[in-house]
Every structure is written in C-alpha cells, then in structure tokens.
Coordinates of C-alpha atoms in Angstrom, one line a residue:
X488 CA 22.4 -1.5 -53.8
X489 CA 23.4 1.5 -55.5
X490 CA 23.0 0.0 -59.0
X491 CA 20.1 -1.4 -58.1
X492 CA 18.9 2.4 -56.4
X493 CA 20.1 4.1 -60.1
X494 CA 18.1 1.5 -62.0
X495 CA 14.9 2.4 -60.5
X496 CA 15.9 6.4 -60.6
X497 CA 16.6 6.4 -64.4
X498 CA 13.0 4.0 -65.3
X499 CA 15.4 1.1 -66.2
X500 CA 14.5 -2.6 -65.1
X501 CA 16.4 -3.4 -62.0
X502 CA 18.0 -7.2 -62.1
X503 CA 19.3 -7.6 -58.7
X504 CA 20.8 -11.7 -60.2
X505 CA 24.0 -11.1 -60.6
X506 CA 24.0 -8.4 -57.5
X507 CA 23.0 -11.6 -55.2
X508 CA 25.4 -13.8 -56.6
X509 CA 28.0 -11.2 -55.9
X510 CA 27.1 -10.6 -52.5
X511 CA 27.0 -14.8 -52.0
X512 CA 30.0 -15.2 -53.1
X513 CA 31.4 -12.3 -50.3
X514 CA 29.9 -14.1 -47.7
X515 CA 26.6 -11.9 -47.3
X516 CA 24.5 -14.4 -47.6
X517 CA 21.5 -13.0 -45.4
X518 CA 21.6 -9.7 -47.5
X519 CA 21.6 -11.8 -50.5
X520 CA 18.7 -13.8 -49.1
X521 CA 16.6 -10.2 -48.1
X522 CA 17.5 -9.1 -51.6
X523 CA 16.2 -12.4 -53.4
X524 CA 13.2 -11.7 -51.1
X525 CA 12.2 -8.8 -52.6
X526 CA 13.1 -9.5 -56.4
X527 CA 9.5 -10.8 -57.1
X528 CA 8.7 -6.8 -56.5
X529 CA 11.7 -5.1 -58.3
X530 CA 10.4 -7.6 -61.6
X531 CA 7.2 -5.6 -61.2
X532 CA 5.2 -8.4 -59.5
X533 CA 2.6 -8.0 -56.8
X534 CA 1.6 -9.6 -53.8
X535 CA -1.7 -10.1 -52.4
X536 CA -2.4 -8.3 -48.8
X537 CA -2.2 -12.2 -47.2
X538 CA 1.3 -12.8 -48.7
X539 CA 2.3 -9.5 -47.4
X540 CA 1.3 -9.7 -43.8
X541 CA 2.4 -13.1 -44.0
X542 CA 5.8 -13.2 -42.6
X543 CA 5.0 -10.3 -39.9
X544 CA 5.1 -11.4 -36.2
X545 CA 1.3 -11.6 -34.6
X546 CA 0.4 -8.2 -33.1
X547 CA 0.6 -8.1 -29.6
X548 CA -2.4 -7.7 -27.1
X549 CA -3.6 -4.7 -25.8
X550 CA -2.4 -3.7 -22.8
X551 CA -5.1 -3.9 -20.2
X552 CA -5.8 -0.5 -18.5
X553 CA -5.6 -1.9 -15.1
X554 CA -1.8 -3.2 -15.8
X555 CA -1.6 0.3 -17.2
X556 CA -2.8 2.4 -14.5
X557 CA -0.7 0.2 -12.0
X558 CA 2.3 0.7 -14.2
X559 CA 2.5 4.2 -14.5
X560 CA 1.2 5.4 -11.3
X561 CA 2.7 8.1 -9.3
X562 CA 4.8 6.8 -6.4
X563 CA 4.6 8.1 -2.8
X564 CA 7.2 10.3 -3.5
X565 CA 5.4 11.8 -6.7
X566 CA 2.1 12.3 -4.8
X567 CA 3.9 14.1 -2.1
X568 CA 5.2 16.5 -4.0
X569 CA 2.5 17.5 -5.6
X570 CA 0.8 17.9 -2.5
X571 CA 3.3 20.3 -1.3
X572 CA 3.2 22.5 -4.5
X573 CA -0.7 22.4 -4.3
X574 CA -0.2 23.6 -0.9
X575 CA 2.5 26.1 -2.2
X576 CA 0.7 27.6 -4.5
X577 CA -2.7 27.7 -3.1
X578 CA -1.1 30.0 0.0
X579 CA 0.7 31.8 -2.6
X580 CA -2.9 33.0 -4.5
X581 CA -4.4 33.9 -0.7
X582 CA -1.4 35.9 0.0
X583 CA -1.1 38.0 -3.6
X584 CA -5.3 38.5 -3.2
X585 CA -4.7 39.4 0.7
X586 CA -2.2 42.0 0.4
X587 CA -3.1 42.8 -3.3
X588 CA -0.2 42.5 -4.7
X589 CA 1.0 43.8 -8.0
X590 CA 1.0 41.3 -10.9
X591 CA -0.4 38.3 -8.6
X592 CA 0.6 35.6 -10.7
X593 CA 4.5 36.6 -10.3
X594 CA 4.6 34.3 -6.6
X595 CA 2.9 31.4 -7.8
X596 CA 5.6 31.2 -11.0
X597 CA 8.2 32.2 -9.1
X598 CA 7.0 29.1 -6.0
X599 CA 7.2 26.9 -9.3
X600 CA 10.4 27.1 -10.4
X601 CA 12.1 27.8 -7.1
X602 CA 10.0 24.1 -6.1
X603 CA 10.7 22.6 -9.4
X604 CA 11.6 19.1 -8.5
X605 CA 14.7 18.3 -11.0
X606 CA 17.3 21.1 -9.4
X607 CA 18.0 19.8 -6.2
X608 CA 17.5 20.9 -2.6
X609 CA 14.5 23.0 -2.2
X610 CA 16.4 24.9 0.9
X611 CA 19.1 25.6 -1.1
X612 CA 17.3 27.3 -4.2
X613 CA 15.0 29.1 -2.0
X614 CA 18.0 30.8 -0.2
X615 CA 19.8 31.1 -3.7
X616 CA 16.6 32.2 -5.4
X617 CA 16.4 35.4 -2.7
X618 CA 20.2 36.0 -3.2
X619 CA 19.8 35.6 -6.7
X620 CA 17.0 37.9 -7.0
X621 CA 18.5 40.9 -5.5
X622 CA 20.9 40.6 -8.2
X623 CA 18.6 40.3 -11.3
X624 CA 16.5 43.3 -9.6
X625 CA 19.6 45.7 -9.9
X626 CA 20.4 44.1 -13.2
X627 CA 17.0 44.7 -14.4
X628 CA 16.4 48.0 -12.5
X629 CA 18.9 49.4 -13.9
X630 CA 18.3 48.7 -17.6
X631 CA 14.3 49.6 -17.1
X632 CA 15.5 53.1 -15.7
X633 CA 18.4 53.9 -18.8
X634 CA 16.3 52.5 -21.3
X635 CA 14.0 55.0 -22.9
X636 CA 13.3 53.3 -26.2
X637 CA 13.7 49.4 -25.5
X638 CA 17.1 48.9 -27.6
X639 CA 18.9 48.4 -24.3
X640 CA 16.1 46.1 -22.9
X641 CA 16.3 43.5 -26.5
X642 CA 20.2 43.5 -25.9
X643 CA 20.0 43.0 -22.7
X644 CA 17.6 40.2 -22.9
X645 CA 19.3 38.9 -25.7
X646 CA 22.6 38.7 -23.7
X647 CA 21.2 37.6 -20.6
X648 CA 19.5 34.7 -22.2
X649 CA 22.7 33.3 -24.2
X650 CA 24.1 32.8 -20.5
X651 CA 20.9 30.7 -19.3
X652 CA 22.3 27.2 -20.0
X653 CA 25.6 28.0 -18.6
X654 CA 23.9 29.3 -15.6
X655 CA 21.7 26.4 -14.7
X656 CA 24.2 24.0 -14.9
X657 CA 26.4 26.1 -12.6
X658 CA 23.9 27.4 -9.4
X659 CA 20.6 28.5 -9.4
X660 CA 21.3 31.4 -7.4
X661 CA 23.0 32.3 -10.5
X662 CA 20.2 31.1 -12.8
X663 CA 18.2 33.1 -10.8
X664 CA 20.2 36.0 -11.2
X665 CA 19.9 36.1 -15.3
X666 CA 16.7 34.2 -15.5
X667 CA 14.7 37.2 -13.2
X668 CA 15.7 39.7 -15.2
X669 CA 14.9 38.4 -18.5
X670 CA 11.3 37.9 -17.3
X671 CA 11.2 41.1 -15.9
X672 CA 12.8 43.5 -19.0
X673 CA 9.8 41.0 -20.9
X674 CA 7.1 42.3 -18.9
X675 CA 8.3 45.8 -18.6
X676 CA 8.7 45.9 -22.2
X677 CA 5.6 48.4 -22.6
X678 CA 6.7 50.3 -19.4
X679 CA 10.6 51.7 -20.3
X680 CA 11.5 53.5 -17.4
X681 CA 9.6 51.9 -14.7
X682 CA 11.6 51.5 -11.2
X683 CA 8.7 50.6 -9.4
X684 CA 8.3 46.7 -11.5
X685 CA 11.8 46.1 -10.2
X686 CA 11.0 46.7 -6.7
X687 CA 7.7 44.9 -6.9
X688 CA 9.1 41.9 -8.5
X689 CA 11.6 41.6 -5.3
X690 CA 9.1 41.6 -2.8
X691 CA 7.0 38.8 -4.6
X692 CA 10.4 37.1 -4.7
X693 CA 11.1 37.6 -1.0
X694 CA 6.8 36.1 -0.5
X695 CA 7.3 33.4 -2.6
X696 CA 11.1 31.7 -0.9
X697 CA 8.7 32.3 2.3
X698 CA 6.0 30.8 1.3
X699 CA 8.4 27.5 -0.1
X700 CA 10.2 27.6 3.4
X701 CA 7.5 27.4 5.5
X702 CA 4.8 25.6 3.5
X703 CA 6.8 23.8 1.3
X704 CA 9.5 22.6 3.1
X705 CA 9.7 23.3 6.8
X706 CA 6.8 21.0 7.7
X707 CA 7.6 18.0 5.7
X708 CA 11.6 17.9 7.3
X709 CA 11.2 15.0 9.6
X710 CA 9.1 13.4 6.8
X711 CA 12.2 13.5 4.4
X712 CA 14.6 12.4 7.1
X713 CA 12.6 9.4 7.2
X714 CA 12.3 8.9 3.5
X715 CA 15.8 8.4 3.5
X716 CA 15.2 5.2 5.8
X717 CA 12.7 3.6 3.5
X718 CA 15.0 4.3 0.5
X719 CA 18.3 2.3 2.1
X720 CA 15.5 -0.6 3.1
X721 CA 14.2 -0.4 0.4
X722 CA 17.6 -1.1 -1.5
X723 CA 18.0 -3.8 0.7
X724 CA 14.7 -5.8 -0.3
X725 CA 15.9 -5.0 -3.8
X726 CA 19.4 -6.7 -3.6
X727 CA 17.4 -9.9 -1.5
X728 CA 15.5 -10.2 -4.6
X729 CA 17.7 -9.8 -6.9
X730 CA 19.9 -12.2 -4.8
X731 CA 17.3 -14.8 -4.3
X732 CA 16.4 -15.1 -8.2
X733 CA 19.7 -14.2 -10.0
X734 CA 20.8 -17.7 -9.9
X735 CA 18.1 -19.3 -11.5
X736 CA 17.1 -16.9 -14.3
X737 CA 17.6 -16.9 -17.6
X738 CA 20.3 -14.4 -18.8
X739 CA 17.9 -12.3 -20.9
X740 CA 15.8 -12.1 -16.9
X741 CA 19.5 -11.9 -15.6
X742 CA 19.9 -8.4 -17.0
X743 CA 16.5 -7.5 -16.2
X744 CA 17.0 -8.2 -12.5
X745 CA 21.0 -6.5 -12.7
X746 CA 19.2 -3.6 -14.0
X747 CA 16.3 -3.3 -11.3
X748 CA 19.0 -3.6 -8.4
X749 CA 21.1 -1.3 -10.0
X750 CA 18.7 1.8 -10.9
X751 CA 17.1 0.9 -7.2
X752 CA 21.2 2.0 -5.9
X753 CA 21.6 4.7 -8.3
X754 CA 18.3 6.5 -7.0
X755 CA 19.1 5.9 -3.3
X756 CA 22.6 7.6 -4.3
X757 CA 20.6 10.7 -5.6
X758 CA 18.3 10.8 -2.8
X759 CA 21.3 10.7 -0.7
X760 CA 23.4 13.6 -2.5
X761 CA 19.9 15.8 -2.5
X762 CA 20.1 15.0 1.4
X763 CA 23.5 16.5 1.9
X764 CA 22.4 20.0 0.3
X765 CA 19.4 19.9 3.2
X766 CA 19.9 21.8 6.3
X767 CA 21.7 20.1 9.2
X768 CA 18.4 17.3 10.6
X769 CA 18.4 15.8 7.3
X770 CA 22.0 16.4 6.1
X771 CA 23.6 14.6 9.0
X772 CA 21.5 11.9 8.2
X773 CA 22.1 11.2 4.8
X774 CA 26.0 11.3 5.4
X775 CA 25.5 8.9 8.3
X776 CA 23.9 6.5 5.3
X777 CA 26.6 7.0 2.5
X778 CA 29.2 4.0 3.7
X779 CA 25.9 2.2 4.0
X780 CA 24.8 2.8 0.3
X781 CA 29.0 1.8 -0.6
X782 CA 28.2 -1.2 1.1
X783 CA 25.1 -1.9 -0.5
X784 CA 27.2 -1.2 -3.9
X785 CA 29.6 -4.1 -3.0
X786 CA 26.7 -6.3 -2.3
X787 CA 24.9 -6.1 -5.6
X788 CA 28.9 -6.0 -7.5
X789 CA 29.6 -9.1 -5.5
X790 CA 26.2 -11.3 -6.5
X791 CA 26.8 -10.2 -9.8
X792 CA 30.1 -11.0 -10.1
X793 CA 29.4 -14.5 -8.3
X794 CA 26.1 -15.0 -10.8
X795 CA 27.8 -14.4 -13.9
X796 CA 31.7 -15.8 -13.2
X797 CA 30.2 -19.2 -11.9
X798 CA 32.6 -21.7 -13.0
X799 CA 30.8 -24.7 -15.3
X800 CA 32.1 -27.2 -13.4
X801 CA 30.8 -25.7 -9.9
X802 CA 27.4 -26.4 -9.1
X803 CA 24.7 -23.4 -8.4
X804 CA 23.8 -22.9 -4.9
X805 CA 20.6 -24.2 -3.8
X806 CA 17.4 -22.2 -3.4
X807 CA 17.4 -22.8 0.4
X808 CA 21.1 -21.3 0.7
X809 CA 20.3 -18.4 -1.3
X810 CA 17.4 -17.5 0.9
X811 CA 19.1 -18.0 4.0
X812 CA 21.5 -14.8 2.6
X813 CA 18.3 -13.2 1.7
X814 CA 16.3 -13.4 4.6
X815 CA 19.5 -11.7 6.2
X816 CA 19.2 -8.5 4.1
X817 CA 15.5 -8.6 4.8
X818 CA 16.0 -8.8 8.7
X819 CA 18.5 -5.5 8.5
X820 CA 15.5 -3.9 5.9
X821 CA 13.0 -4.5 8.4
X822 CA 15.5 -3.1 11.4
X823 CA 16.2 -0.4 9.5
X824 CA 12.3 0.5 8.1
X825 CA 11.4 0.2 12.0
X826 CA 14.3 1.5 13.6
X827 CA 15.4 -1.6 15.6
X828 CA 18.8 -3.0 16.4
X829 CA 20.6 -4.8 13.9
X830 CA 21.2 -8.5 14.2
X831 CA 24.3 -9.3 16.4
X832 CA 25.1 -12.6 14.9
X833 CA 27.5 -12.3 12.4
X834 CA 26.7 -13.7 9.1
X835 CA 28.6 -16.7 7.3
X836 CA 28.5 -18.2 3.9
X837 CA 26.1 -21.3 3.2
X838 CA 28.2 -22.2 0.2
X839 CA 31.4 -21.8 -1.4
X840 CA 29.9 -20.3 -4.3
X841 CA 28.5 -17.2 -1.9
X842 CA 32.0 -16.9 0.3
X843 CA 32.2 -13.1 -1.3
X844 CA 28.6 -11.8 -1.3
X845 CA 28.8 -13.5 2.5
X846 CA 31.9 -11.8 3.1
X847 CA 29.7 -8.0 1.6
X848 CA 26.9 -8.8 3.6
X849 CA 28.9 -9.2 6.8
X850 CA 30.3 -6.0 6.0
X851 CA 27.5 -4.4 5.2
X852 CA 25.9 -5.8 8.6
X853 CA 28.8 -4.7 10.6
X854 CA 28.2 -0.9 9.4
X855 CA 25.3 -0.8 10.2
X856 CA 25.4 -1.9 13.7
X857 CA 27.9 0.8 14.1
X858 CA 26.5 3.7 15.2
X859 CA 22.8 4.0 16.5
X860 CA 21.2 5.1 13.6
X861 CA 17.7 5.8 14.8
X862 CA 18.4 7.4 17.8
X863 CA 22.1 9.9 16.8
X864 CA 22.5 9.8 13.5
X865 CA 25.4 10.6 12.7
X866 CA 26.9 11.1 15.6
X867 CA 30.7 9.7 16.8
X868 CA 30.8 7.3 19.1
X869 CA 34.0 7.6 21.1
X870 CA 34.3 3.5 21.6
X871 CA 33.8 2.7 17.9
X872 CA 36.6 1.9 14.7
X873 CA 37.1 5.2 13.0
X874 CA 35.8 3.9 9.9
X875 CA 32.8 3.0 11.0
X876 CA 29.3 4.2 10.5

C-alpha cells in the first residue's frame, strides 16, 4: 500500500499486479481481492454512476415520525423533573421581582445548577450548595475588597477555575465553594472593591436552596419513595421477559435482551444509591431494597448463565415451563407495584435446565417476604433471620 500510495504521489502509474500476488501468496486474500477491485480505477478507468452504486446495500427506509416520537419521548421520570424545575424557577422570578432583588437572574441560575439532574441528591447539594456558598462569598469578598485594579481578580479566577474538575468530582459543596466565586469575581469585574455583590450574592444563594427545598423537593418526597417501588417492579417484569424469550432467540436478539435486562438493573442500582443520599423517608427505603436489587442481580446472572451454558445434548425448556417461572416474577412485580403480600408458596423448578434460576427466584421470593415492605420499610423485625430484608 505504500508503493502503491508513492506511485500516485510522484504522477507515476500505479500497478498494484504483483502487490496482489504478494499479498495472495501471504494469505491476504480478501485485501488482495479489495485491491484487485479497485485496479480498474488506479489504470485510470472510470465507472459509470450505476456500476458505482452497484455493490452498495439498499438505503434504508425513513423512519416514521410516529416510531420516532415514541422512541425518544421523555419518560415519567423526565417529565417530572421538568415539572419541578418549571415550578423552581417560576417561584424563583416571583420572589427576585417581590422583594426586588439585586441581579434577579442570580436565583433562577443558581435553582439550576443546584437542581441539575446528573449530581445526585437534590437534598444534599442544596445543603452543600448553602455551606458551600458561605465559603466562595469570603473567598470572593475578600478578593473584590483587596483588589483595586483587577490583577488579583484574573489570578484568582484563573486559579479557582483550574480546581473546577477536581472539585466536581469530589463534593459539590466544594464545587460550590470555587464555582461561586469565579462567577462572582466575573460579574464584579467592572466593580473592584465592591463588598456589597458578595453579600447580595449569599442571600440569593440562601432564596434559591429554599426555594429547591420546599418547591423542588419537599413536596414530591413521598412521590420518590414510591418511584423506588416501580423501579424494583419494574426490574422484575424486565427479567420475566428477558426470561420468557432468552431461550428461544437468536444470539444476535440474545444480546439485545442481556443488554435490556441489564441496563434495566444498573439504573435501579443508581436510583437506589441516589436514594441513600435522601433524607431519612426515602433513605431507609432504598437500603430496605438493596439485598432485593442483589437478588434481582443473581436472577438475570443465573438465566444467563443457564441460556448461554446449555449443554447440546440437553434439550431447551419448553415455552410453558419458562412462563410458569415468569408469571412468578410477575406476581411479586405486581405485589410489589400494589404493595400486597408476597406469594407464600415457595417456588420450585419446572425443569432441570432452570434448577439455578429456580433456586435465585426462590431466593429472591424469600427476601422479599421478609420484612413488610409497604407498611415499615426498613424496619427490624425481631422474629426474622438477620440477613434478611
């Protein structure tokens, strides 16, 4: 290729014959097929526009916009949240023109970031934002009253913002902390000398964490605590389908499923860590679901373990076993969902094949028929194994 790359850099006639038997006779043969492919064009021929489109795979339909639209719609959980930052904002643009505060648009940006969906809990960053505030106003009070000729300010800025993607990754009280005064030295830059923007910027601080506390946040508690329900039966209705269909697909399908049950697991596991960082209502009951979401782990490990190890000479189980193991995760979805008592019955295997995701399921069945779930999460229960849930 590099011979053949100099040839046509130096305007001499490239004769890729003897590069193709070469690359034959070292076992290359598709490149020495692509090469003999193209040698019509390196011998200065042309091709017509139909030879050229010839060998090209036929375009693929347009997408319909109704497949679209039902693709990439917001979920639930999307919607929500942009309810609650509508809601967010639009009290913090009544409360700036109410009290007139300085700078109005300070409390809706700083309701943004503190509610910015991607950092966690939004308790946590609205205490950590007020914390962190108080000390980016000292850092940034102090620079605005030495400064006199806006050397100090540029260094400053200059310094502080080197530290932001350390900071983020670290605690957003901290972020705060050099973030708040970086904006602040940047607004101030045509006031040196001004205490007063300091103090201001605190007190839209201190309106805005209110305004994400008992707007944002306090309201929609209970409705979180209950999200976290849907999510674990949710997961279950996952794994049942992925279950019920595994089986039978083809591996290219096989992967596709894995992957849907999988992703559905790894976003109850975030939903569950954001949970823990919530105040004590919707802490308690995210760490009363964690064994669950473990157990739901070694359900989806054990149906893939069975689907894919399935010895040739063993045949597949039957549609109508498979289901019966479905329709058992989709009886503790629905308990779950609706906050009813799990089934008491414990559940066996249908076939040899599904003795190990039996076995999970059981497990999983027996942890959650633990504690009561619905009514203490949470909670010990004095006449109950130690490791249960």
């Amino acid at each position: 290729m590099n011979r053949l790359a100099d040839r046509v850099e130096n305007d001499a006639t490239p004769d890729p014959r003897e590069d193709i038997a070469a690359l034959r006779q070292a076992d290359m043969a598709p490149l020495a097929d692509a090469l003999a492919q193209v040698q019509p064009l390196l011998d200065g021929a042309t091709l017509s526009e139909a030879d050229a489109f010839a060998g090209l795979p036929p375009a693929r339909p347009r997408t319909p916009w109704r497949v679209l639209a039902r693709t990439y719609r917001p979920g639930p959980t999307t919607v929500r949240y942009l309810v609650r930052l509508g809601l967010c904002l639009i009290a913090a643009e009544a409360v700036s023109m109410a009290f007139s505060l300085p700078r109005s648009y300070w409390v809706p940006l700083i309701v943004v970031v503190v509610f910015k969906p991607n950092f966690g809990s939004v308790f946590a960053r609205a205490l950590q934002s007020c914390a962190g505030s108080v000390v980016g106003v000292a850092i940034s009070a102090t620079v605005l009253a030495l400064d006199r000729n806006g050397i100090v300010s540029l260094l400053t800025v200059a310094g502080l913002a080197s530290l932001l993607p350390w900071s983020v990754r670290r605690n957003y009280g901290l972020f705060s902390a050099i973030l708040l005064p970086i904006l602040m030295l940047l607004i101030g830059a045509l006031q040196p000398g001004s205490w007063p923007i300091a103090l201001a910027r605190l007190i839209d601080v201190a309106v805005a964490a209110g305004i994400v506390l008992l707007v944002g946040y306090l309201p929609w508690i209970r409705i979180e605590r209950s999200n976290l329900d849907h999510t674990v039966a949710a997961a279950m209705d996952t794994l049942a389908a992925y279950l019920n269909t595994v089986f039978q697909a083809d591996p290219t399908s096989r992967h596709d499923l894995r992957a849907s049950a999988y992703a559905r697991l790894s976003d109850l596991r975030i939903a569950l860590q954001r949970g823990l960082s919530e105040p004590r209502l919707v802490s308690r009951r995210a760490l009363a679901w964690w064994p669950v979401e473990v157990a739901l782990e070694r359900v989806a490990n054990a149906i893939s373990d069975t689907a894919w190890s399935l010895p040739a000479d063993q045949p597949a189980p039957s549609a109508a076993e498979l289901a019966q193991l479905a329709a058992s995760l989709h009886q503790m979805s629905a308990a779950v969902a609706q906050g009813a008592a799990m089934p008491a019955a414990a559940i066996a295997s249908p076939a040899p094949a599904l003795r190990d995701v039996a076995a999970q399921i059981e497990a999983l069945r027996a942890a959650l028929a633990g504690p009561d779930f619905a009514a203490a999460p949470g909670k010990a229960i004095p006449d109950k194994p130690a490791n249960q849930v």
